[in-house]
Every structure is written in structure tokens, then in C-alpha cells.
mmCIF file of C-alpha atoms in Angstrom:
data_model
loop_
_atom_site.group_PDB
_atom_site.id
_atom_site.type_symbol
_atom_site.label_atom_id
_atom_site.label_comp_id
_atom_site.label_asym_id
_atom_site.label_seq_id
_atom_site.Cartn_x
_atom_site.Cartn_y
_atom_site.Cartn_z
ATOM 1 C CA MET A 211 -172.734 -34.402 -27.698
ATOM 2 C CA ASN A 212 -170.345 -33.006 -25.305
ATOM 3 C CA LEU A 213 -168.941 -36.352 -24.793
ATOM 4 C CA ASP A 214 -168.641 -36.797 -28.899
ATOM 5 C CA TRP A 215 -166.971 -33.457 -28.759
ATOM 6 C CA ASN A 216 -164.575 -34.330 -26.015
ATOM 7 C CA LYS A 217 -163.936 -37.586 -27.559
ATOM 8 C CA THR A 218 -162.803 -35.574 -31.110
ATOM 9 C CA LYS A 219 -160.846 -33.142 -29.041
ATOM 10 C CA THR A 220 -158.875 -36.231 -27.646
ATOM 11 C CA ILE A 221 -158.316 -38.121 -31.195
ATOM 12 C CA PHE A 222 -157.254 -34.313 -32.746
ATOM 13 C CA ILE A 223 -154.487 -34.107 -29.262
ATOM 14 C CA ILE A 224 -153.025 -37.592 -30.028
ATOM 15 C CA VAL A 225 -153.044 -36.980 -33.579
ATOM 16 C CA PHE A 226 -150.980 -33.865 -33.300
ATOM 17 C CA SER A 227 -148.889 -35.431 -30.931
ATOM 18 C CA ILE A 228 -147.901 -38.152 -33.351
ATOM 19 C CA LEU A 229 -147.322 -35.740 -36.111
ATOM 20 C CA ASN A 230 -144.993 -33.498 -33.702
ATOM 21 C CA VAL A 231 -142.768 -36.450 -32.890
ATOM 22 C CA PHE A 232 -142.616 -37.454 -36.428
ATOM 23 C CA LEU A 233 -141.974 -33.648 -37.470
ATOM 24 C CA TYR A 234 -138.937 -33.580 -34.559
ATOM 25 C CA SER A 235 -137.782 -36.951 -35.620
ATOM 26 C CA LEU A 236 -137.646 -35.824 -39.191
ATOM 27 C CA TYR A 237 -135.459 -32.732 -38.301
ATOM 28 C CA LEU A 238 -133.043 -34.823 -36.194
ATOM 29 C CA ASP A 239 -132.645 -36.778 -38.709
ATOM 30 C CA ARG A 240 -131.943 -33.980 -41.424
ATOM 31 C CA TYR A 241 -129.665 -32.115 -39.023
ATOM 32 C CA THR A 242 -127.674 -35.289 -38.095
ATOM 33 C CA GLU A 243 -127.099 -35.618 -41.839
ATOM 34 C CA ALA A 244 -126.368 -32.175 -42.420
ATOM 35 C CA GLU A 245 -123.580 -32.385 -39.544
ATOM 36 C CA ASN A 246 -122.277 -35.386 -41.272
ATOM 37 C CA LEU A 247 -122.174 -34.201 -44.771
ATOM 38 C CA GLU A 248 -120.303 -31.188 -42.839
ATOM 39 C CA GLU A 249 -117.706 -33.227 -41.396
ATOM 40 C CA LEU A 250 -117.010 -34.910 -44.408
ATOM 41 C CA SER A 251 -116.398 -31.565 -46.242
ATOM 42 C CA GLU A 252 -114.047 -30.656 -43.661
ATOM 43 C CA SER A 253 -112.398 -33.965 -43.536
ATOM 44 C CA SER A 254 -112.008 -33.935 -47.539
ATOM 45 C CA VAL A 255 -110.455 -30.354 -47.339
ATOM 46 C CA ASP A 256 -107.886 -31.848 -44.815
ATOM 47 C CA GLU A 257 -107.223 -34.248 -47.433
ATOM 48 C CA LYS A 258 -106.987 -32.117 -50.114
ATOM 49 C CA LEU A 259 -104.451 -29.739 -47.745
ATOM 50 C CA GLU A 260 -102.420 -32.700 -47.231
ATOM 51 C CA ALA A 261 -102.247 -33.648 -50.844
ATOM 52 C CA ASP A 262 -101.005 -30.248 -52.009
ATOM 53 C CA SER A 263 -98.008 -30.339 -49.273
ATOM 54 C CA ILE A 264 -99.958 -27.661 -47.249
ATOM 55 C CA THR A 265 -98.861 -28.281 -43.578
ATOM 56 C CA TYR A 266 -99.735 -26.537 -40.140
ATOM 57 C CA SER A 267 -99.423 -27.689 -36.371
ATOM 58 C CA ASP A 268 -99.978 -26.030 -32.851
ATOM 59 C CA LEU A 269 -103.246 -24.040 -34.002
ATOM 60 C CA PRO A 270 -104.996 -22.295 -31.760
ATOM 61 C CA GLU A 271 -107.950 -24.156 -29.737
ATOM 62 C CA ASP A 272 -111.033 -23.620 -27.431
ATOM 63 C CA VAL A 273 -110.592 -19.999 -28.731
ATOM 64 C CA GLU A 274 -113.086 -17.439 -26.666
ATOM 65 C CA GLY A 275 -115.313 -15.285 -28.027
ATOM 66 C CA LEU A 276 -114.065 -11.783 -28.762
ATOM 67 C CA PRO A 277 -116.478 -8.568 -29.369
ATOM 68 C CA TYR A 278 -116.567 -6.068 -32.098
ATOM 69 C CA ILE A 279 -114.445 -2.817 -30.600
ATOM 70 C CA ARG A 280 -114.584 0.686 -31.813
ATOM 71 C CA GLY A 281 -111.775 3.771 -31.183
ATOM 72 C CA GLU A 282 -111.241 7.682 -31.694
ATOM 73 C CA THR A 283 -108.170 8.956 -33.592
ATOM 74 C CA LYS A 284 -106.194 10.269 -30.760
ATOM 75 C CA ILE A 285 -105.039 14.490 -31.426
ATOM 76 C CA LEU A 286 -101.313 14.534 -31.111
ATOM 77 C CA THR A 287 -99.374 17.084 -30.265
ATOM 78 C CA VAL A 288 -95.809 18.514 -29.910
ATOM 79 C CA LYS A 289 -95.866 17.306 -26.140
ATOM 80 C CA ASP A 290 -95.891 13.585 -27.356
ATOM 81 C CA ALA A 291 -92.694 14.009 -29.188
ATOM 82 C CA PRO A 292 -88.897 14.145 -27.725
ATOM 83 C CA LYS A 293 -88.138 17.564 -26.440
ATOM 84 C CA GLU A 294 -84.548 17.632 -27.991
ATOM 85 C CA ASN A 295 -83.015 17.369 -31.310
ATOM 86 C CA VAL A 296 -85.888 17.054 -33.715
ATOM 87 C CA LYS A 297 -88.489 18.514 -36.034
ATOM 88 C CA VAL A 298 -91.980 18.038 -35.428
ATOM 89 C CA ASN A 299 -94.729 17.889 -37.831
ATOM 90 C CA ILE A 300 -98.430 17.407 -37.135
ATOM 91 C CA GLN A 301 -100.122 16.549 -40.023
ATOM 92 C CA ASP A 302 -104.119 16.603 -40.082
ATOM 93 C CA GLY A 303 -104.053 16.804 -36.091
ATOM 94 C CA LYS A 304 -103.490 13.118 -36.060
ATOM 95 C CA ARG A 305 -100.242 12.093 -37.890
ATOM 96 C CA LEU A 306 -97.157 12.981 -35.402
ATOM 97 C CA GLN A 307 -94.062 13.092 -37.646
ATOM 98 C CA VAL A 308 -90.729 13.584 -35.848
ATOM 99 C CA ALA A 309 -87.244 13.725 -37.903
ATOM 100 C CA TYR A 310 -84.121 13.830 -35.701
ATOM 101 C CA GLU A 311 -81.667 16.924 -36.358
ATOM 102 C CA ASP A 312 -78.948 14.195 -35.670
ATOM 103 C CA ALA A 313 -79.258 10.741 -36.489
ATOM 104 C CA VAL A 314 -80.048 8.853 -33.445
ATOM 105 C CA ALA A 315 -78.181 5.488 -32.974
ATOM 106 C CA PRO A 316 -80.271 2.845 -31.214
ATOM 107 C CA ILE A 317 -79.038 0.234 -28.776
ATOM 108 C CA GLY A 318 -77.696 -2.413 -31.053
ATOM 109 C CA LYS A 319 -78.499 -2.492 -34.976
ATOM 110 C CA ALA A 320 -81.828 -0.616 -36.202
ATOM 111 C CA GLU A 321 -82.725 -3.414 -37.958
ATOM 112 C CA SER A 322 -83.068 -5.709 -35.008
ATOM 113 C CA ALA A 323 -86.251 -6.469 -33.293
ATOM 114 C CA GLU A 324 -84.512 -5.920 -29.560
ATOM 115 C CA ALA A 325 -83.366 -2.563 -30.799
ATOM 116 C CA LEU A 326 -86.727 -1.448 -32.029
ATOM 117 C CA ASN A 327 -88.182 -2.204 -29.231
ATOM 118 C CA THR A 328 -86.027 -0.686 -26.981
ATOM 119 C CA PHE A 329 -86.419 2.535 -28.933
ATOM 120 C CA MET A 330 -90.330 2.272 -28.904
ATOM 121 C CA GLU A 331 -90.240 1.942 -25.349
ATOM 122 C CA GLU A 332 -88.255 4.555 -24.138
ATOM 123 C CA VAL A 333 -88.663 7.351 -26.874
ATOM 124 C CA VAL A 334 -92.320 6.941 -28.512
ATOM 125 C CA HIS A 335 -95.161 8.158 -26.998
ATOM 126 C CA GLU A 336 -96.883 5.299 -25.379
ATOM 127 C CA GLY A 337 -94.506 2.908 -27.501
ATOM 128 C CA THR A 338 -95.149 -0.379 -25.254
ATOM 129 C CA SER A 339 -98.824 -0.170 -26.892
ATOM 130 C CA TYR A 340 -97.424 -1.127 -30.126
ATOM 131 C CA GLU A 341 -96.475 -4.358 -31.435
ATOM 132 C CA LEU A 342 -93.890 -4.944 -34.336
ATOM 133 C CA TRP A 343 -95.274 -6.075 -37.673
ATOM 134 C CA GLU A 344 -92.309 -6.045 -40.177
ATOM 135 C CA ILE A 345 -88.520 -4.904 -40.460
ATOM 136 C CA ASP A 346 -88.036 -4.081 -44.154
ATOM 137 C CA GLU A 347 -84.222 -4.172 -44.250
ATOM 138 C CA GLU A 348 -84.333 -3.003 -47.993
ATOM 139 C CA GLN A 349 -86.332 0.343 -47.476
ATOM 140 C CA ASN A 350 -84.461 0.820 -43.629
ATOM 141 C CA LYS A 351 -88.156 1.277 -41.884
ATOM 142 C CA ALA A 352 -89.813 -0.848 -39.480
ATOM 143 C CA VAL A 353 -93.607 -0.885 -38.882
ATOM 144 C CA PHE A 354 -95.687 -1.369 -35.549
ATOM 145 C CA PHE A 355 -99.114 -1.991 -35.070
ATOM 146 C CA GLN A 356 -101.110 -0.628 -32.149
ATOM 147 C CA THR A 357 -102.832 -3.126 -29.869
ATOM 148 C CA PHE A 358 -105.442 -3.506 -27.708
ATOM 149 C CA ASP A 359 -105.863 -5.857 -24.689
ATOM 150 C CA GLY A 360 -103.205 -8.037 -26.173
ATOM 151 C CA GLU A 361 -104.600 -8.089 -29.740
ATOM 152 C CA THR A 362 -103.014 -6.502 -32.725
ATOM 153 C CA LEU A 363 -104.926 -3.861 -35.095
ATOM 154 C CA TYR A 364 -103.899 -4.880 -38.277
ATOM 155 C CA PHE A 365 -103.000 -2.550 -40.702
ATOM 156 C CA SER A 366 -104.935 0.563 -39.561
ATOM 157 C CA GLU A 367 -103.378 3.796 -40.550
ATOM 158 C CA ASN A 368 -104.837 5.438 -37.743
ATOM 159 C CA GLY A 369 -103.001 3.032 -34.823
ATOM 160 C CA LYS A 370 -99.355 2.562 -36.457
ATOM 161 C CA VAL A 371 -95.712 3.886 -36.101
ATOM 162 C CA THR A 372 -93.375 3.265 -38.989
ATOM 163 C CA VAL A 373 -89.595 4.224 -37.977
ATOM 164 C CA TYR A 374 -87.127 4.825 -40.148
ATOM 165 C CA TRP A 375 -82.928 4.486 -40.336
ATOM 166 C CA ASN A 376 -80.113 5.479 -42.689
ATOM 167 C CA ASN A 377 -77.574 3.008 -44.174
ATOM 168 C CA ASP A 378 -75.450 3.607 -40.913
ATOM 169 C CA GLY A 379 -78.146 1.931 -38.961
ATOM 170 C CA ASP A 380 -78.951 5.274 -36.917
ATOM 171 C CA ILE A 381 -82.657 6.500 -36.630
ATOM 172 C CA VAL A 382 -83.708 9.476 -38.510
ATOM 173 C CA ARG A 383 -87.298 9.855 -38.390
ATOM 174 C CA TYR A 384 -90.479 8.298 -37.195
ATOM 175 C CA GLU A 385 -94.429 8.593 -37.822
ATOM 176 C CA GLN A 386 -97.146 8.061 -35.461
ATOM 177 C CA THR A 387 -100.798 7.516 -35.077
ATOM 178 C CA MET A 388 -102.883 6.386 -32.390
ATOM 179 C CA PHE A 389 -106.132 5.225 -31.294
ATOM 180 C CA THR A 390 -107.913 6.308 -27.853
ATOM 181 C CA ASP A 391 -110.492 5.321 -26.008
ATOM 182 C CA VAL A 392 -110.835 1.960 -27.595
ATOM 183 C CA ILE A 393 -113.878 -0.100 -26.195
ATOM 184 C CA GLU A 394 -115.879 -2.784 -26.417
ATOM 185 C CA ASN A 395 -118.764 -2.390 -28.654
ATOM 186 C CA GLN A 396 -120.635 -5.636 -28.195
ATOM 187 C CA GLU A 397 -121.091 -8.816 -26.161
ATOM 188 C CA PRO A 398 -118.089 -11.346 -27.327
ATOM 189 C CA LYS A 399 -119.149 -13.124 -30.904
ATOM 190 C CA GLU A 400 -118.806 -16.851 -31.106
ATOM 191 C CA LEU A 401 -115.544 -17.262 -33.481
ATOM 192 C CA VAL A 402 -114.659 -19.825 -36.305
ATOM 193 C CA THR A 403 -112.091 -21.976 -35.807
ATOM 194 C CA ALA A 404 -108.629 -21.458 -36.880
ATOM 195 C CA ILE A 405 -108.769 -24.600 -39.200
ATOM 196 C CA ARG A 406 -111.960 -23.385 -40.405
ATOM 197 C CA ALA A 407 -110.065 -20.122 -41.704
ATOM 198 C CA ILE A 408 -107.419 -21.963 -43.149
ATOM 199 C CA HIS A 409 -110.318 -23.792 -44.864
ATOM 200 C CA THR A 410 -111.940 -20.659 -46.348
ATOM 201 C CA LEU A 411 -108.526 -19.623 -47.553
ATOM 202 C CA TYR A 412 -108.029 -22.906 -49.105
ATOM 203 C CA GLN A 413 -111.363 -23.039 -50.697
ATOM 204 C CA LYS A 414 -110.852 -19.726 -52.443
ATOM 205 C CA ASN A 415 -107.564 -20.781 -54.055
ATOM 206 C CA LEU A 416 -105.445 -18.590 -52.206
ATOM 207 C CA LEU A 417 -102.980 -20.979 -50.622
ATOM 208 C CA GLU A 418 -100.390 -22.300 -52.789
ATOM 209 C CA ARG A 419 -99.017 -25.900 -53.203
ATOM 210 C CA ASP A 420 -95.981 -26.863 -50.716
ATOM 211 C CA LEU A 421 -96.343 -23.830 -48.253
ATOM 212 C CA THR A 422 -96.002 -23.850 -44.308
ATOM 213 C CA ILE A 423 -98.658 -22.220 -42.191
ATOM 214 C CA LYS A 424 -96.191 -20.786 -39.566
ATOM 215 C CA LYS A 425 -98.704 -18.420 -37.662
ATOM 216 C CA THR A 426 -102.129 -18.342 -36.838
ATOM 217 C CA GLU A 427 -103.561 -15.679 -34.471
ATOM 218 C CA LEU A 428 -106.405 -13.782 -33.419
ATOM 219 C CA GLY A 429 -106.689 -9.540 -33.770
ATOM 220 C CA TYR A 430 -108.745 -7.092 -35.290
ATOM 221 C CA SER A 431 -109.114 -5.395 -38.624
ATOM 222 C CA VAL A 432 -111.182 -2.476 -39.441
ATOM 223 C CA LEU A 433 -114.629 -3.230 -40.061
ATOM 224 C CA VAL A 434 -116.260 0.263 -40.769
ATOM 225 C CA GLN A 435 -115.510 3.888 -40.563
ATOM 226 C CA VAL A 436 -118.059 4.856 -38.077
ATOM 227 C CA SER A 437 -117.390 8.774 -38.554
ATOM 228 C CA GLU A 438 -114.245 10.675 -39.505
ATOM 229 C CA ASN A 439 -112.290 10.249 -36.447
ATOM 230 C CA ARG A 440 -113.811 7.027 -35.238
ATOM 231 C CA GLN A 441 -113.478 3.575 -36.449
ATOM 232 C CA MET A 442 -114.818 -0.046 -35.829
ATOM 233 C CA PHE A 443 -112.800 -3.415 -35.776
ATOM 234 C CA VAL A 444 -114.036 -6.828 -36.137
ATOM 235 C CA PRO A 445 -112.560 -9.801 -34.698
ATOM 236 C CA THR A 446 -110.101 -11.238 -37.186
ATOM 237 C CA TRP A 447 -107.844 -14.539 -37.766
ATOM 238 C CA HIS A 448 -104.289 -13.497 -39.139
ATOM 239 C CA ILE A 449 -102.761 -16.445 -41.209
ATOM 240 C CA GLN A 450 -98.873 -16.062 -41.805
ATOM 241 C CA VAL A 451 -97.637 -18.420 -44.452
ATOM 242 C CA GLU A 452 -93.996 -19.642 -45.632
ATOM 243 C CA LEU A 453 -94.103 -20.260 -49.458
ATOM 244 C CA SER A 454 -91.987 -22.889 -51.173
ATOM 245 C CA ASP A 455 -89.185 -19.817 -51.917
ATOM 246 C CA GLY A 456 -89.057 -18.711 -48.325
ATOM 247 C CA SER A 457 -90.975 -15.573 -48.349
ATOM 248 C CA ARG A 458 -93.943 -14.939 -46.387
ATOM 249 C CA GLN A 459 -97.162 -14.072 -47.258
ATOM 250 C CA ASP A 460 -100.182 -12.985 -44.509
ATOM 251 C CA TYR A 461 -103.757 -13.548 -45.046
ATOM 252 C CA PHE A 462 -106.710 -12.324 -43.124
ATOM 253 C CA VAL A 463 -110.180 -13.877 -42.413
ATOM 254 C CA ASN A 464 -112.955 -12.338 -40.535
ATOM 255 C CA ALA A 465 -113.347 -14.358 -37.421
ATOM 256 C CA VAL A 466 -117.165 -13.793 -36.891
ATOM 257 C CA LYS A 467 -118.378 -14.194 -40.615
ATOM 258 C CA ASP A 468 -115.696 -16.495 -42.083
ATOM 259 C CA GLY A 469 -114.853 -14.116 -45.230
ATOM 260 C CA VAL A 470 -111.611 -13.418 -46.571
ATOM 261 C CA ILE A 471 -110.439 -9.919 -45.773
ATOM 262 C CA GLU A 472 -108.620 -7.667 -48.137
ATOM 263 C CA LEU A 473 -107.048 -5.048 -45.905
ATOM 264 C CA ASN A 474 -106.160 -2.583 -48.650
ATOM 265 C CA LYS A 475 -109.792 -2.238 -49.080
ATOM 266 C CA GLU A 476 -112.436 -0.813 -47.403
ATOM 267 C CA GLU A 477 -114.564 -3.428 -45.424
ATOM 268 C CA GLU A 478 -118.231 -2.474 -46.092
ATOM 269 C CA GLU A 479 -119.975 -5.037 -43.983
ATOM 270 C CA ALA A 480 -122.631 -4.081 -41.373
ATOM 271 C CA VAL A 481 -122.279 -5.703 -38.138
ATOM 272 C CA GLU A 482 -125.042 -8.054 -37.117
#
């Protein structure tokens, strides 16, 4: 009886082993087929980009993972403003508003990046921790976004400097908000590639024909408001394009979850 049972066990073991090998080979076939389909799909999008005259070059490669980060809104005081020739107002304890009694002539024209960067470095509190985002010559203002570890915090109202000048090119006032105690929240996340982010924009019908992708870089954008004075940021692809009429358009893609980000809308995604 024991001999028969041992034979039966041996047969079952052999049958299950064969079944496992079969199922594993089936899994490999399906996995390979899915990979081939994905490559075909990516290739198909590339062909459509080319057909629509959407061009790009020098995309970042071998991008390392980035973590989510979070930061506290800094409480700014009059000590963070220049001491002379100014009127200072603190709004809500976190927005420093500095107005010059006599406009300040910058080094060079105010609307030049060089002059603005010098002003930030020499005058604004911790001004070197901000990066120039945009110069609006029509409205006589420039916007700087705060950076963390070399990465820009895009469009956060709590990490921003706006500089204003008059028609003579003299600086008349500026406003500043700032994050402090910015820290990494989790281990680095694997990021989608730059080309994948471009494909996402194209498949969402956000890219017009006859445009050139001028810049593709990583930064951060606000993911959630953790508390009244604390925000969490998600790694974000910034894709800047030049349209056929020469104008500029900026797009943002969640570099972890591969979704388009509307930065003027509150993100409601939860951190995975």
C-alpha cells in the first residue's frame, strides 16, 4: 500500500512540475508578446510625431529616480527685507512685499536675465535658491521659482519671487514666498522616460502640428496640501515647446504616474 502511495506521490510531483513549466512558458510568451506590442505602440507614436512635424533632440537619458519631497512654508519677517529705501509689508505671515521708495537701477536692463539674477543674488533673501522662470516684458515683471537640490519647484505660490520694474527699467518692488525644511519624503521612485512623457502629451492631443520641443527637464510640482503650511511635491517632467508662430508653451507630466498635470488645478492624487 505504501509502495502504491509513493508511486502516486511521485506521479503527482512529476505532473505538477510539468504543469508549472508549461504555465511559466505560457507566462513568458504572453510577457514577450506584451513587450512587443508596447514597442510597436511606442514606435507608432514616434511615426505620428514625425508625420505631424513634431521634433525633439537631446532628450535626457538614464535618468535616476527621484523621491517625493515635502516642505514647510517659511515665516518671513522684516529682517528678511532690505534695510533702507523700502516699505515692507508681510501678508499672512508668509508673503514678503517690498516696495522701494525710490526705484532701484539694476546692473544693466531690468528685463535682462543677467541683471535680474544679480538683483536676486545681492538683494533678495536667499535669492540664489531661486531660478528664473519667465521674463514678461509687457507687464514689466519676472518670476523666479524656488529650487531644491538643483530641481525647480514649479508654480508653487509658496516658493516664488516676483520682481517688478517701471518703464525706465528701474526695479520698484518685489514679492517673496519661500519653503523651508524641504526634505525627501520617501525612497527614490522609478521615473517614466522623457520620450514617454512626450508620448503622453501627444496621445492626449495636447501637442500641435509643426512644433519643436525645446526643453525637457525634471523638477517638482505640488502633489497635495499636507497641512496649512506644508506641501508635498511629486517629480515632474517639464516639457517646453516652441509653436509654429514662435510662441512658447509649457507642459507638465507626472514623472512617477505618467499623467498630465494642470498646475493651476489642485492635484488630488495620493502618494503610492
